[in-house]
Amino acid sequence: MLRCATSFRCYMRVICLTMAPDGAMTNALRKLDYTPYTLRSAFSQGRANRHPTEWASALRGERDIDLCKLMADFDAAVGPPAAMLYAKLLRECPDYTKVILVKETDKQQWAREHERCVISLLKGHRHPPQNRIAKAFYTILSEMAPRPIEQPLGAISGNGDDDTRISGRVDALERYEAEVCREVPSSRLLVYHHGDGWEPLCSFLGREVPGEPFPPYDSGMHVIRNLHERVERTEKIAYVAVLLLGGTALYAFFPVLLDMKEYFEKLYRDYQIAYGQ
């Protein structure tokens, strides 16, 4: 059984395991007065300087990050990157923390969208990222979904043709869902499907059913594309800043260079006179 193993007072009440980085479940939990942490949260409101690198280290198993402390301002976590570390997160959470497993009803469609968006962005990044936020972003992208068996840690995608890769991703997601059902106590787990509506969710969480339609399905791929554009723009700005800084330093040093040039020219003239040249 997964138990709390930290002295830090964790206020995480809900962990929503969905492959959508910021979709319908995020909006639904907000309607129910939760404050969910999502992939977008890691890159907003001043958290980009620390959170992405912390998640990247945790996902790669490089450091033991206290995830509850990292998300201390939130009482819910939705989708990746938290969904990929749900077992560790649950060990840090109190016993009242509940888990919602959102099963993808069309896993083939999800796998195709993942390949078209996430894998394409990873493969399309021609040069190694230069700043730590960009490096962390691409690490999170590469680890934000269950990996096929043949895909090692940090690899972009499995081998084979499109159908083989899609099949591998579907199998990986099915194994992930089965593992969650096996590892999380049934008293703390709700298995949810898109289309189930408010009733099972509100009953599980002890909340009143809102008088409005449940948020529509959203794969969250647009969030990934938006973050990718922001990260790319940040990299370009950083590159230009380095060039400007270098140019400014060179400009400031230019008078010294002129003085040195005149000094060596004078030495050379003295040399010519001394040796009769």
PDB file of C-alpha atoms in Angstrom:
ATOM      1  CA  MET A   1       0.000   0.000   0.000  1.00  0.00           C
ATOM      2  CA  LEU A   2       1.169   3.510  -0.831  1.00  0.00           C
ATOM      3  CA  ARG A   3       1.622   5.530   2.349  1.00  0.00           C
ATOM      4  CA  CYS A   4       2.710   8.983   3.396  1.00  0.00           C
ATOM      5  CA  ALA A   5       6.471   9.099   3.990  1.00  0.00           C
ATOM      6  CA  THR A   6       7.284  12.744   4.625  1.00  0.00           C
ATOM      7  CA  SER A   7       7.074  15.120   7.596  1.00  0.00           C
ATOM      8  CA  PHE A   8       6.045  18.011   5.342  1.00  0.00           C
ATOM      9  CA  ARG A   9       2.359  18.927   5.694  1.00  0.00           C
ATOM     10  CA  CYS A  10       1.045  18.069   2.257  1.00  0.00           C
ATOM     11  CA  TYR A  11      -2.280  19.544   1.153  1.00  0.00           C
ATOM     12  CA  MET A  12      -2.640  17.593  -2.087  1.00  0.00           C
ATOM     13  CA  ARG A  13      -6.229  16.343  -2.153  1.00  0.00           C
ATOM     14  CA  VAL A  14      -6.594  15.007  -5.693  1.00  0.00           C
ATOM     15  CA  ILE A  15      -4.214  13.435  -8.194  1.00  0.00           C
ATOM     16  CA  CYS A  16      -5.767  13.136 -11.638  1.00  0.00           C
ATOM     17  CA  LEU A  17      -3.963  10.657 -13.882  1.00  0.00           C
ATOM     18  CA  THR A  18      -4.733  11.716 -17.423  1.00  0.00           C
ATOM     19  CA  MET A  19      -2.537  11.962 -20.501  1.00  0.00           C
ATOM     20  CA  ALA A  20      -3.918  15.410 -21.341  1.00  0.00           C
ATOM     21  CA  PRO A  21      -1.472  18.013 -19.946  1.00  0.00           C
ATOM     22  CA  ASP A  22      -4.177  20.621 -19.396  1.00  0.00           C
ATOM     23  CA  GLY A  23      -7.605  19.512 -20.559  1.00  0.00           C
ATOM     24  CA  ALA A  24     -11.170  18.869 -19.453  1.00  0.00           C
ATOM     25  CA  MET A  25     -10.261  17.492 -16.025  1.00  0.00           C
ATOM     26  CA  THR A  26      -8.306  20.640 -15.180  1.00  0.00           C
ATOM     27  CA  ASN A  27     -11.331  22.794 -15.939  1.00  0.00           C
ATOM     28  CA  ALA A  28     -13.657  20.390 -14.118  1.00  0.00           C
ATOM     29  CA  LEU A  29     -11.591  20.448 -10.923  1.00  0.00           C
ATOM     30  CA  ARG A  30     -11.441  24.242 -11.045  1.00  0.00           C
ATOM     31  CA  LYS A  31     -15.246  24.284 -11.239  1.00  0.00           C
ATOM     32  CA  LEU A  32     -15.238  22.148  -8.095  1.00  0.00           C
ATOM     33  CA  ASP A  33     -13.049  24.743  -6.308  1.00  0.00           C
ATOM     34  CA  TYR A  34      -9.745  22.892  -6.540  1.00  0.00           C
ATOM     35  CA  THR A  35      -6.491  24.558  -7.562  1.00  0.00           C
ATOM     36  CA  PRO A  36      -4.870  22.114  -9.986  1.00  0.00           C
ATOM     37  CA  TYR A  37      -1.197  21.986 -10.866  1.00  0.00           C
ATOM     38  CA  THR A  38      -0.584  21.216 -14.554  1.00  0.00           C
ATOM     39  CA  LEU A  39       2.269  21.212 -17.034  1.00  0.00           C
ATOM     40  CA  ARG A  40       1.480  24.839 -17.801  1.00  0.00           C
ATOM     41  CA  SER A  41       1.777  25.698 -14.088  1.00  0.00           C
ATOM     42  CA  ALA A  42       5.445  24.683 -14.128  1.00  0.00           C
ATOM     43  CA  PHE A  43       6.216  27.375 -16.704  1.00  0.00           C
ATOM     44  CA  SER A  44       4.090  30.250 -15.382  1.00  0.00           C
ATOM     45  CA  GLN A  45       3.988  32.841 -12.587  1.00  0.00           C
ATOM     46  CA  GLY A  46       7.714  32.799 -11.900  1.00  0.00           C
ATOM     47  CA  ARG A  47       8.006  29.024 -11.510  1.00  0.00           C
ATOM     48  CA  ALA A  48       9.892  28.448 -14.782  1.00  0.00           C
ATOM     49  CA  ASN A  49      13.253  29.187 -13.154  1.00  0.00           C
ATOM     50  CA  ARG A  50      12.945  26.169 -10.854  1.00  0.00           C
ATOM     51  CA  HIS A  51      10.020  23.822 -11.502  1.00  0.00           C
ATOM     52  CA  PRO A  52      10.903  22.501 -14.992  1.00  0.00           C
ATOM     53  CA  THR A  53      14.437  21.537 -13.948  1.00  0.00           C
ATOM     54  CA  GLU A  54      13.118  19.873 -10.779  1.00  0.00           C
ATOM     55  CA  TRP A  55      10.608  17.830 -12.767  1.00  0.00           C
ATOM     56  CA  ALA A  56      13.219  16.886 -15.348  1.00  0.00           C
ATOM     57  CA  SER A  57      15.556  15.624 -12.618  1.00  0.00           C
ATOM     58  CA  ALA A  58      12.765  13.659 -10.958  1.00  0.00           C
ATOM     59  CA  LEU A  59      11.545  12.110 -14.212  1.00  0.00           C
ATOM     60  CA  ARG A  60      15.040  10.947 -15.096  1.00  0.00           C
ATOM     61  CA  GLY A  61      15.647   9.612 -11.591  1.00  0.00           C
ATOM     62  CA  GLU A  62      18.593  11.947 -11.041  1.00  0.00           C
ATOM     63  CA  ARG A  63      17.366  13.528  -7.797  1.00  0.00           C
ATOM     64  CA  ASP A  64      14.865  12.751  -5.065  1.00  0.00           C
ATOM     65  CA  ILE A  65      12.534  15.737  -5.332  1.00  0.00           C
ATOM     66  CA  ASP A  66       9.871  16.447  -2.701  1.00  0.00           C
ATOM     67  CA  LEU A  67       6.959  16.799  -5.102  1.00  0.00           C
ATOM     68  CA  CYS A  68       4.492  17.919  -2.438  1.00  0.00           C
ATOM     69  CA  LYS A  69       6.745  20.833  -1.509  1.00  0.00           C
ATOM     70  CA  LEU A  70       7.177  21.667  -5.174  1.00  0.00           C
ATOM     71  CA  MET A  71       3.393  21.918  -5.559  1.00  0.00           C
ATOM     72  CA  ALA A  72       2.733  23.368  -2.099  1.00  0.00           C
ATOM     73  CA  ASP A  73       0.446  26.113  -3.464  1.00  0.00           C
ATOM     74  CA  PHE A  74      -1.894  23.594  -5.119  1.00  0.00           C
ATOM     75  CA  ASP A  75      -4.355  21.010  -3.804  1.00  0.00           C
ATOM     76  CA  ALA A  76      -4.676  18.969  -6.995  1.00  0.00           C
ATOM     77  CA  ALA A  77      -2.355  17.704  -9.715  1.00  0.00           C
ATOM     78  CA  VAL A  78      -3.602  16.954 -13.225  1.00  0.00           C
ATOM     79  CA  GLY A  79      -1.802  15.082 -15.984  1.00  0.00           C
ATOM     80  CA  PRO A  80       1.901  15.067 -16.760  1.00  0.00           C
ATOM     81  CA  PRO A  81       4.438  15.549 -15.370  1.00  0.00           C
ATOM     82  CA  ALA A  82       2.867  14.588 -12.016  1.00  0.00           C
ATOM     83  CA  ALA A  83       0.963  11.665 -13.551  1.00  0.00           C
ATOM     84  CA  MET A  84       4.243   9.987 -14.485  1.00  0.00           C
ATOM     85  CA  LEU A  85       5.379  10.029 -10.846  1.00  0.00           C
ATOM     86  CA  TYR A  86       2.073   9.227  -9.184  1.00  0.00           C
ATOM     87  CA  ALA A  87       3.493   6.423  -6.993  1.00  0.00           C
ATOM     88  CA  LYS A  88       6.169   8.679  -5.500  1.00  0.00           C
ATOM     89  CA  LEU A  89       3.676  11.506  -5.109  1.00  0.00           C
ATOM     90  CA  LEU A  90       1.190   9.286  -3.281  1.00  0.00           C
ATOM     91  CA  ARG A  91       3.867   8.184  -0.830  1.00  0.00           C
ATOM     92  CA  GLU A  92       4.337  11.850   0.089  1.00  0.00           C
ATOM     93  CA  CYS A  93       0.605  12.621   0.283  1.00  0.00           C
ATOM     94  CA  PRO A  94      -1.763  12.118   3.217  1.00  0.00           C
ATOM     95  CA  ASP A  95      -4.144   9.164   3.289  1.00  0.00           C
ATOM     96  CA  TYR A  96      -7.086  11.348   2.283  1.00  0.00           C
ATOM     97  CA  THR A  97      -5.559  12.135  -1.132  1.00  0.00           C
ATOM     98  CA  LYS A  98      -7.743  10.641  -3.850  1.00  0.00           C
ATOM     99  CA  VAL A  99      -6.729   9.406  -7.280  1.00  0.00           C
ATOM    100  CA  ILE A 100      -8.720   9.763 -10.497  1.00  0.00           C
ATOM    101  CA  LEU A 101      -7.576   7.563 -13.365  1.00  0.00           C
ATOM    102  CA  VAL A 102      -8.944   8.951 -16.620  1.00  0.00           C
ATOM    103  CA  LYS A 103      -8.902   6.122 -19.137  1.00  0.00           C
ATOM    104  CA  GLU A 104      -8.438   7.133 -22.753  1.00  0.00           C
ATOM    105  CA  THR A 105     -11.455   5.752 -24.596  1.00  0.00           C
ATOM    106  CA  ASP A 106      -9.692   5.901 -27.974  1.00  0.00           C
ATOM    107  CA  LYS A 107      -6.090   4.998 -27.270  1.00  0.00           C
ATOM    108  CA  GLN A 108      -5.213   4.743 -30.962  1.00  0.00           C
ATOM    109  CA  GLN A 109      -6.305   8.341 -31.518  1.00  0.00           C
ATOM    110  CA  TRP A 110      -4.401   9.493 -28.432  1.00  0.00           C
ATOM    111  CA  ALA A 111      -1.234   7.711 -29.607  1.00  0.00           C
ATOM    112  CA  ARG A 112      -1.499   9.272 -33.072  1.00  0.00           C
ATOM    113  CA  GLU A 113      -1.929  12.760 -31.602  1.00  0.00           C
ATOM    114  CA  HIS A 114       1.024  12.173 -29.287  1.00  0.00           C
ATOM    115  CA  GLU A 115       3.194  11.131 -32.238  1.00  0.00           C
ATOM    116  CA  ARG A 116       2.072  14.081 -34.375  1.00  0.00           C
ATOM    117  CA  CYS A 117       2.624  16.667 -31.649  1.00  0.00           C
ATOM    118  CA  VAL A 118       5.102  15.591 -28.973  1.00  0.00           C
ATOM    119  CA  ILE A 119       7.338  13.264 -30.963  1.00  0.00           C
ATOM    120  CA  SER A 120       7.387  15.659 -33.936  1.00  0.00           C
ATOM    121  CA  LEU A 121       8.517  18.514 -31.683  1.00  0.00           C
ATOM    122  CA  LEU A 122      11.262  16.371 -30.166  1.00  0.00           C
ATOM    123  CA  LYS A 123      12.511  15.188 -33.539  1.00  0.00           C
ATOM    124  CA  GLY A 124      12.202  18.647 -35.071  1.00  0.00           C
ATOM    125  CA  HIS A 125      14.506  20.265 -32.534  1.00  0.00           C
ATOM    126  CA  ARG A 126      17.665  20.360 -34.637  1.00  0.00           C
ATOM    127  CA  HIS A 127      20.153  21.712 -32.124  1.00  0.00           C
ATOM    128  CA  PRO A 128      20.683  20.738 -28.476  1.00  0.00           C
ATOM    129  CA  PRO A 129      18.932  23.290 -26.225  1.00  0.00           C
ATOM    130  CA  GLN A 130      21.353  25.810 -24.754  1.00  0.00           C
ATOM    131  CA  ASN A 131      19.569  27.031 -21.620  1.00  0.00           C
ATOM    132  CA  ARG A 132      18.444  24.906 -18.693  1.00  0.00           C
ATOM    133  CA  ILE A 133      14.732  25.709 -19.022  1.00  0.00           C
ATOM    134  CA  ALA A 134      14.700  24.534 -22.632  1.00  0.00           C
ATOM    135  CA  LYS A 135      16.650  21.396 -21.698  1.00  0.00           C
ATOM    136  CA  ALA A 136      14.163  20.647 -18.935  1.00  0.00           C
ATOM    137  CA  PHE A 137      11.204  21.233 -21.252  1.00  0.00           C
ATOM    138  CA  TYR A 138      12.421  18.706 -23.806  1.00  0.00           C
ATOM    139  CA  THR A 139      13.204  16.200 -21.052  1.00  0.00           C
ATOM    140  CA  ILE A 140       9.654  16.548 -19.725  1.00  0.00           C
ATOM    141  CA  LEU A 141       8.289  16.115 -23.250  1.00  0.00           C
ATOM    142  CA  SER A 142      10.247  12.909 -23.737  1.00  0.00           C
ATOM    143  CA  GLU A 143       8.976  11.481 -20.426  1.00  0.00           C
ATOM    144  CA  MET A 144       5.400  12.795 -20.308  1.00  0.00           C
ATOM    145  CA  ALA A 145       3.724   9.545 -21.405  1.00  0.00           C
ATOM    146  CA  PRO A 146       4.254   5.849 -20.640  1.00  0.00           C
ATOM    147  CA  ARG A 147       7.172   4.476 -22.659  1.00  0.00           C
ATOM    148  CA  PRO A 148       6.905   1.457 -24.938  1.00  0.00           C
ATOM    149  CA  ILE A 149       8.908  -1.517 -23.658  1.00  0.00           C
ATOM    150  CA  GLU A 150      11.563  -1.192 -26.359  1.00  0.00           C
ATOM    151  CA  GLN A 151      12.062   2.538 -25.741  1.00  0.00           C
ATOM    152  CA  PRO A 152      14.868   3.308 -23.243  1.00  0.00           C
ATOM    153  CA  LEU A 153      14.810   6.239 -20.819  1.00  0.00           C
ATOM    154  CA  GLY A 154      15.439   9.509 -22.662  1.00  0.00           C
ATOM    155  CA  ALA A 155      14.870   8.078 -26.142  1.00  0.00           C
ATOM    156  CA  ILE A 156      12.485   9.988 -28.387  1.00  0.00           C
ATOM    157  CA  SER A 157      10.465   7.125 -29.826  1.00  0.00           C
ATOM    158  CA  GLY A 158      10.468   3.412 -30.414  1.00  0.00           C
ATOM    159  CA  ASN A 159      11.697   1.711 -33.553  1.00  0.00           C
ATOM    160  CA  GLY A 160       9.622   0.510 -36.478  1.00  0.00           C
ATOM    161  CA  ASP A 161       7.028   2.026 -38.775  1.00  0.00           C
ATOM    162  CA  ASP A 162       4.145   4.268 -37.742  1.00  0.00           C
ATOM    163  CA  ASP A 163       1.763   1.400 -36.967  1.00  0.00           C
ATOM    164  CA  THR A 164       4.370  -0.323 -34.803  1.00  0.00           C
ATOM    165  CA  ARG A 165       5.073   2.851 -32.822  1.00  0.00           C
ATOM    166  CA  ILE A 166       1.363   3.576 -32.357  1.00  0.00           C
ATOM    167  CA  SER A 167       0.775   0.013 -31.178  1.00  0.00           C
ATOM    168  CA  GLY A 168       3.701   0.307 -28.749  1.00  0.00           C
ATOM    169  CA  ARG A 169       2.289   3.496 -27.242  1.00  0.00           C
ATOM    170  CA  VAL A 170      -1.164   1.972 -26.872  1.00  0.00           C
ATOM    171  CA  ASP A 171       0.308  -1.060 -25.096  1.00  0.00           C
ATOM    172  CA  ALA A 172       2.350   1.212 -22.803  1.00  0.00           C
ATOM    173  CA  LEU A 173      -0.740   3.218 -21.848  1.00  0.00           C
ATOM    174  CA  GLU A 174      -2.725   0.052 -21.150  1.00  0.00           C
ATOM    175  CA  ARG A 175       0.054  -1.226 -18.876  1.00  0.00           C
ATOM    176  CA  TYR A 176       0.122   2.128 -17.073  1.00  0.00           C
ATOM    177  CA  GLU A 177      -3.634   2.064 -16.463  1.00  0.00           C
ATOM    178  CA  ALA A 178      -3.478  -1.537 -15.243  1.00  0.00           C
ATOM    179  CA  GLU A 179      -0.620  -0.661 -12.881  1.00  0.00           C
ATOM    180  CA  VAL A 180      -2.591   2.213 -11.369  1.00  0.00           C
ATOM    181  CA  CYS A 181      -5.607  -0.035 -10.767  1.00  0.00           C
ATOM    182  CA  ARG A 182      -3.325  -2.617  -9.171  1.00  0.00           C
ATOM    183  CA  GLU A 183      -1.254  -0.270  -6.971  1.00  0.00           C
ATOM    184  CA  VAL A 184      -3.763   2.329  -5.762  1.00  0.00           C
ATOM    185  CA  PRO A 185      -6.220   1.138  -3.074  1.00  0.00           C
ATOM    186  CA  SER A 186      -9.740   0.915  -4.488  1.00  0.00           C
ATOM    187  CA  SER A 187     -11.059   3.135  -1.672  1.00  0.00           C
ATOM    188  CA  ARG A 188      -8.916   5.998  -2.996  1.00  0.00           C
ATOM    189  CA  LEU A 189      -9.370   5.386  -6.724  1.00  0.00           C
ATOM    190  CA  LEU A 190     -11.972   6.465  -9.268  1.00  0.00           C
ATOM    191  CA  VAL A 191     -11.686   5.042 -12.771  1.00  0.00           C
ATOM    192  CA  TYR A 192     -13.217   7.705 -14.987  1.00  0.00           C
ATOM    193  CA  HIS A 193     -13.973   7.880 -18.714  1.00  0.00           C
ATOM    194  CA  HIS A 194     -14.560  10.989 -20.789  1.00  0.00           C
ATOM    195  CA  GLY A 195     -18.304  11.235 -21.170  1.00  0.00           C
ATOM    196  CA  ASP A 196     -19.138  10.019 -17.647  1.00  0.00           C
ATOM    197  CA  GLY A 197     -20.122  13.562 -16.696  1.00  0.00           C
ATOM    198  CA  TRP A 198     -20.225  15.217 -13.290  1.00  0.00           C
ATOM    199  CA  GLU A 199     -22.064  12.612 -11.200  1.00  0.00           C
ATOM    200  CA  PRO A 200     -19.363   9.959 -10.590  1.00  0.00           C
ATOM    201  CA  LEU A 201     -16.676  12.612 -10.146  1.00  0.00           C
ATOM    202  CA  CYS A 202     -18.661  14.710  -7.674  1.00  0.00           C
ATOM    203  CA  SER A 203     -19.837  11.639  -5.761  1.00  0.00           C
ATOM    204  CA  PHE A 204     -16.237  10.447  -5.406  1.00  0.00           C
ATOM    205  CA  LEU A 205     -14.971  13.862  -4.276  1.00  0.00           C
ATOM    206  CA  GLY A 206     -17.965  14.714  -2.090  1.00  0.00           C
ATOM    207  CA  ARG A 207     -18.882  17.831  -4.072  1.00  0.00           C
ATOM    208  CA  GLU A 208     -22.189  19.123  -5.385  1.00  0.00           C
ATOM    209  CA  VAL A 209     -22.897  18.658  -9.071  1.00  0.00           C
ATOM    210  CA  PRO A 210     -22.469  21.998 -10.918  1.00  0.00           C
ATOM    211  CA  GLY A 211     -25.432  23.301 -12.862  1.00  0.00           C
ATOM    212  CA  GLU A 212     -23.535  23.447 -16.140  1.00  0.00           C
ATOM    213  CA  PRO A 213     -22.260  20.976 -18.744  1.00  0.00           C
ATOM    214  CA  PHE A 214     -19.070  19.040 -18.091  1.00  0.00           C
ATOM    215  CA  PRO A 215     -16.080  20.599 -19.923  1.00  0.00           C
ATOM    216  CA  PRO A 216     -15.576  19.120 -23.409  1.00  0.00           C
ATOM    217  CA  TYR A 217     -12.765  16.698 -24.184  1.00  0.00           C
ATOM    218  CA  ASP A 218      -9.426  18.386 -24.816  1.00  0.00           C
ATOM    219  CA  SER A 219      -6.244  16.462 -25.647  1.00  0.00           C
ATOM    220  CA  GLY A 220      -4.120  19.366 -24.390  1.00  0.00           C
ATOM    221  CA  MET A 221      -1.808  19.237 -27.405  1.00  0.00           C
ATOM    222  CA  HIS A 222      -2.341  22.956 -27.984  1.00  0.00           C
ATOM    223  CA  VAL A 223      -0.845  23.588 -24.534  1.00  0.00           C
ATOM    224  CA  ILE A 224       2.309  21.698 -25.510  1.00  0.00           C
ATOM    225  CA  ARG A 225       2.612  23.635 -28.771  1.00  0.00           C
ATOM    226  CA  ASN A 226       2.133  26.921 -26.939  1.00  0.00           C
ATOM    227  CA  LEU A 227       4.792  26.056 -24.353  1.00  0.00           C
ATOM    228  CA  HIS A 228       7.117  24.942 -27.139  1.00  0.00           C
ATOM    229  CA  GLU A 229       6.741  28.314 -28.869  1.00  0.00           C
ATOM    230  CA  ARG A 230       7.465  30.120 -25.599  1.00  0.00           C
ATOM    231  CA  VAL A 231      10.546  28.008 -24.909  1.00  0.00           C
ATOM    232  CA  GLU A 232      11.835  28.498 -28.455  1.00  0.00           C
ATOM    233  CA  ARG A 233      11.262  32.242 -28.166  1.00  0.00           C
ATOM    234  CA  THR A 234      13.085  32.308 -24.830  1.00  0.00           C
ATOM    235  CA  GLU A 235      16.049  30.491 -26.377  1.00  0.00           C
ATOM    236  CA  LYS A 236      16.223  33.039 -29.204  1.00  0.00           C
ATOM    237  CA  ILE A 237      15.999  35.948 -26.769  1.00  0.00           C
ATOM    238  CA  ALA A 238      18.781  34.431 -24.659  1.00  0.00           C
ATOM    239  CA  TYR A 239      20.950  33.980 -27.768  1.00  0.00           C
ATOM    240  CA  VAL A 240      20.398  37.591 -28.851  1.00  0.00           C
ATOM    241  CA  ALA A 241      21.116  38.776 -25.301  1.00  0.00           C
ATOM    242  CA  VAL A 242      24.466  36.960 -25.331  1.00  0.00           C
ATOM    243  CA  LEU A 243      25.345  38.567 -28.668  1.00  0.00           C
ATOM    244  CA  LEU A 244      24.364  42.008 -27.396  1.00  0.00           C
ATOM    245  CA  LEU A 245      26.332  41.489 -24.188  1.00  0.00           C
ATOM    246  CA  GLY A 246      29.361  40.405 -26.170  1.00  0.00           C
ATOM    247  CA  GLY A 247      28.983  43.361 -28.496  1.00  0.00           C
ATOM    248  CA  THR A 248      28.621  45.758 -25.581  1.00  0.00           C
ATOM    249  CA  ALA A 249      31.735  44.362 -23.920  1.00  0.00           C
ATOM    250  CA  LEU A 250      33.683  44.653 -27.163  1.00  0.00           C
ATOM    251  CA  TYR A 251      32.472  48.218 -27.656  1.00  0.00           C
ATOM    252  CA  ALA A 252      33.473  49.125 -24.090  1.00  0.00           C
ATOM    253  CA  PHE A 253      36.892  47.525 -24.605  1.00  0.00           C
ATOM    254  CA  PHE A 254      37.421  49.175 -28.012  1.00  0.00           C
ATOM    255  CA  PRO A 255      39.349  52.259 -26.725  1.00  0.00           C
ATOM    256  CA  VAL A 256      41.756  49.920 -24.945  1.00  0.00           C
ATOM    257  CA  LEU A 257      42.261  48.000 -28.190  1.00  0.00           C
ATOM    258  CA  LEU A 258      43.067  51.255 -29.994  1.00  0.00           C
ATOM    259  CA  ASP A 259      45.615  52.211 -27.315  1.00  0.00           C
ATOM    260  CA  MET A 260      47.237  48.766 -27.602  1.00  0.00           C
ATOM    261  CA  LYS A 261      47.361  49.078 -31.386  1.00  0.00           C
ATOM    262  CA  GLU A 262      49.093  52.458 -31.148  1.00  0.00           C
ATOM    263  CA  TYR A 263      51.512  51.086 -28.520  1.00  0.00           C
ATOM    264  CA  PHE A 264      52.607  48.149 -30.686  1.00  0.00           C
ATOM    265  CA  GLU A 265      52.876  50.371 -33.765  1.00  0.00           C
ATOM    266  CA  LYS A 266      55.245  52.630 -31.817  1.00  0.00           C
ATOM    267  CA  LEU A 267      57.278  49.613 -30.688  1.00  0.00           C
ATOM    268  CA  TYR A 268      57.532  48.436 -34.285  1.00  0.00           C
ATOM    269  CA  ARG A 269      58.695  51.884 -35.454  1.00  0.00           C
ATOM    270  CA  ASP A 270      61.340  51.917 -32.694  1.00  0.00           C
ATOM    271  CA  TYR A 271      62.425  48.445 -33.826  1.00  0.00           C
ATOM    272  CA  GLN A 272      62.763  49.635 -37.436  1.00  0.00           C
ATOM    273  CA  ILE A 273      64.847  52.662 -36.367  1.00  0.00           C
ATOM    274  CA  ALA A 274      67.033  50.613 -34.010  1.00  0.00           C
ATOM    275  CA  TYR A 275      67.843  48.017 -36.664  1.00  0.00           C
ATOM    276  CA  GLY A 276      68.082  50.438 -39.547  1.00  0.00           C
ATOM    277  CA  GLN A 277      65.068  49.095 -41.403  1.00  0.00           C
TER     278      GLN A 277
END
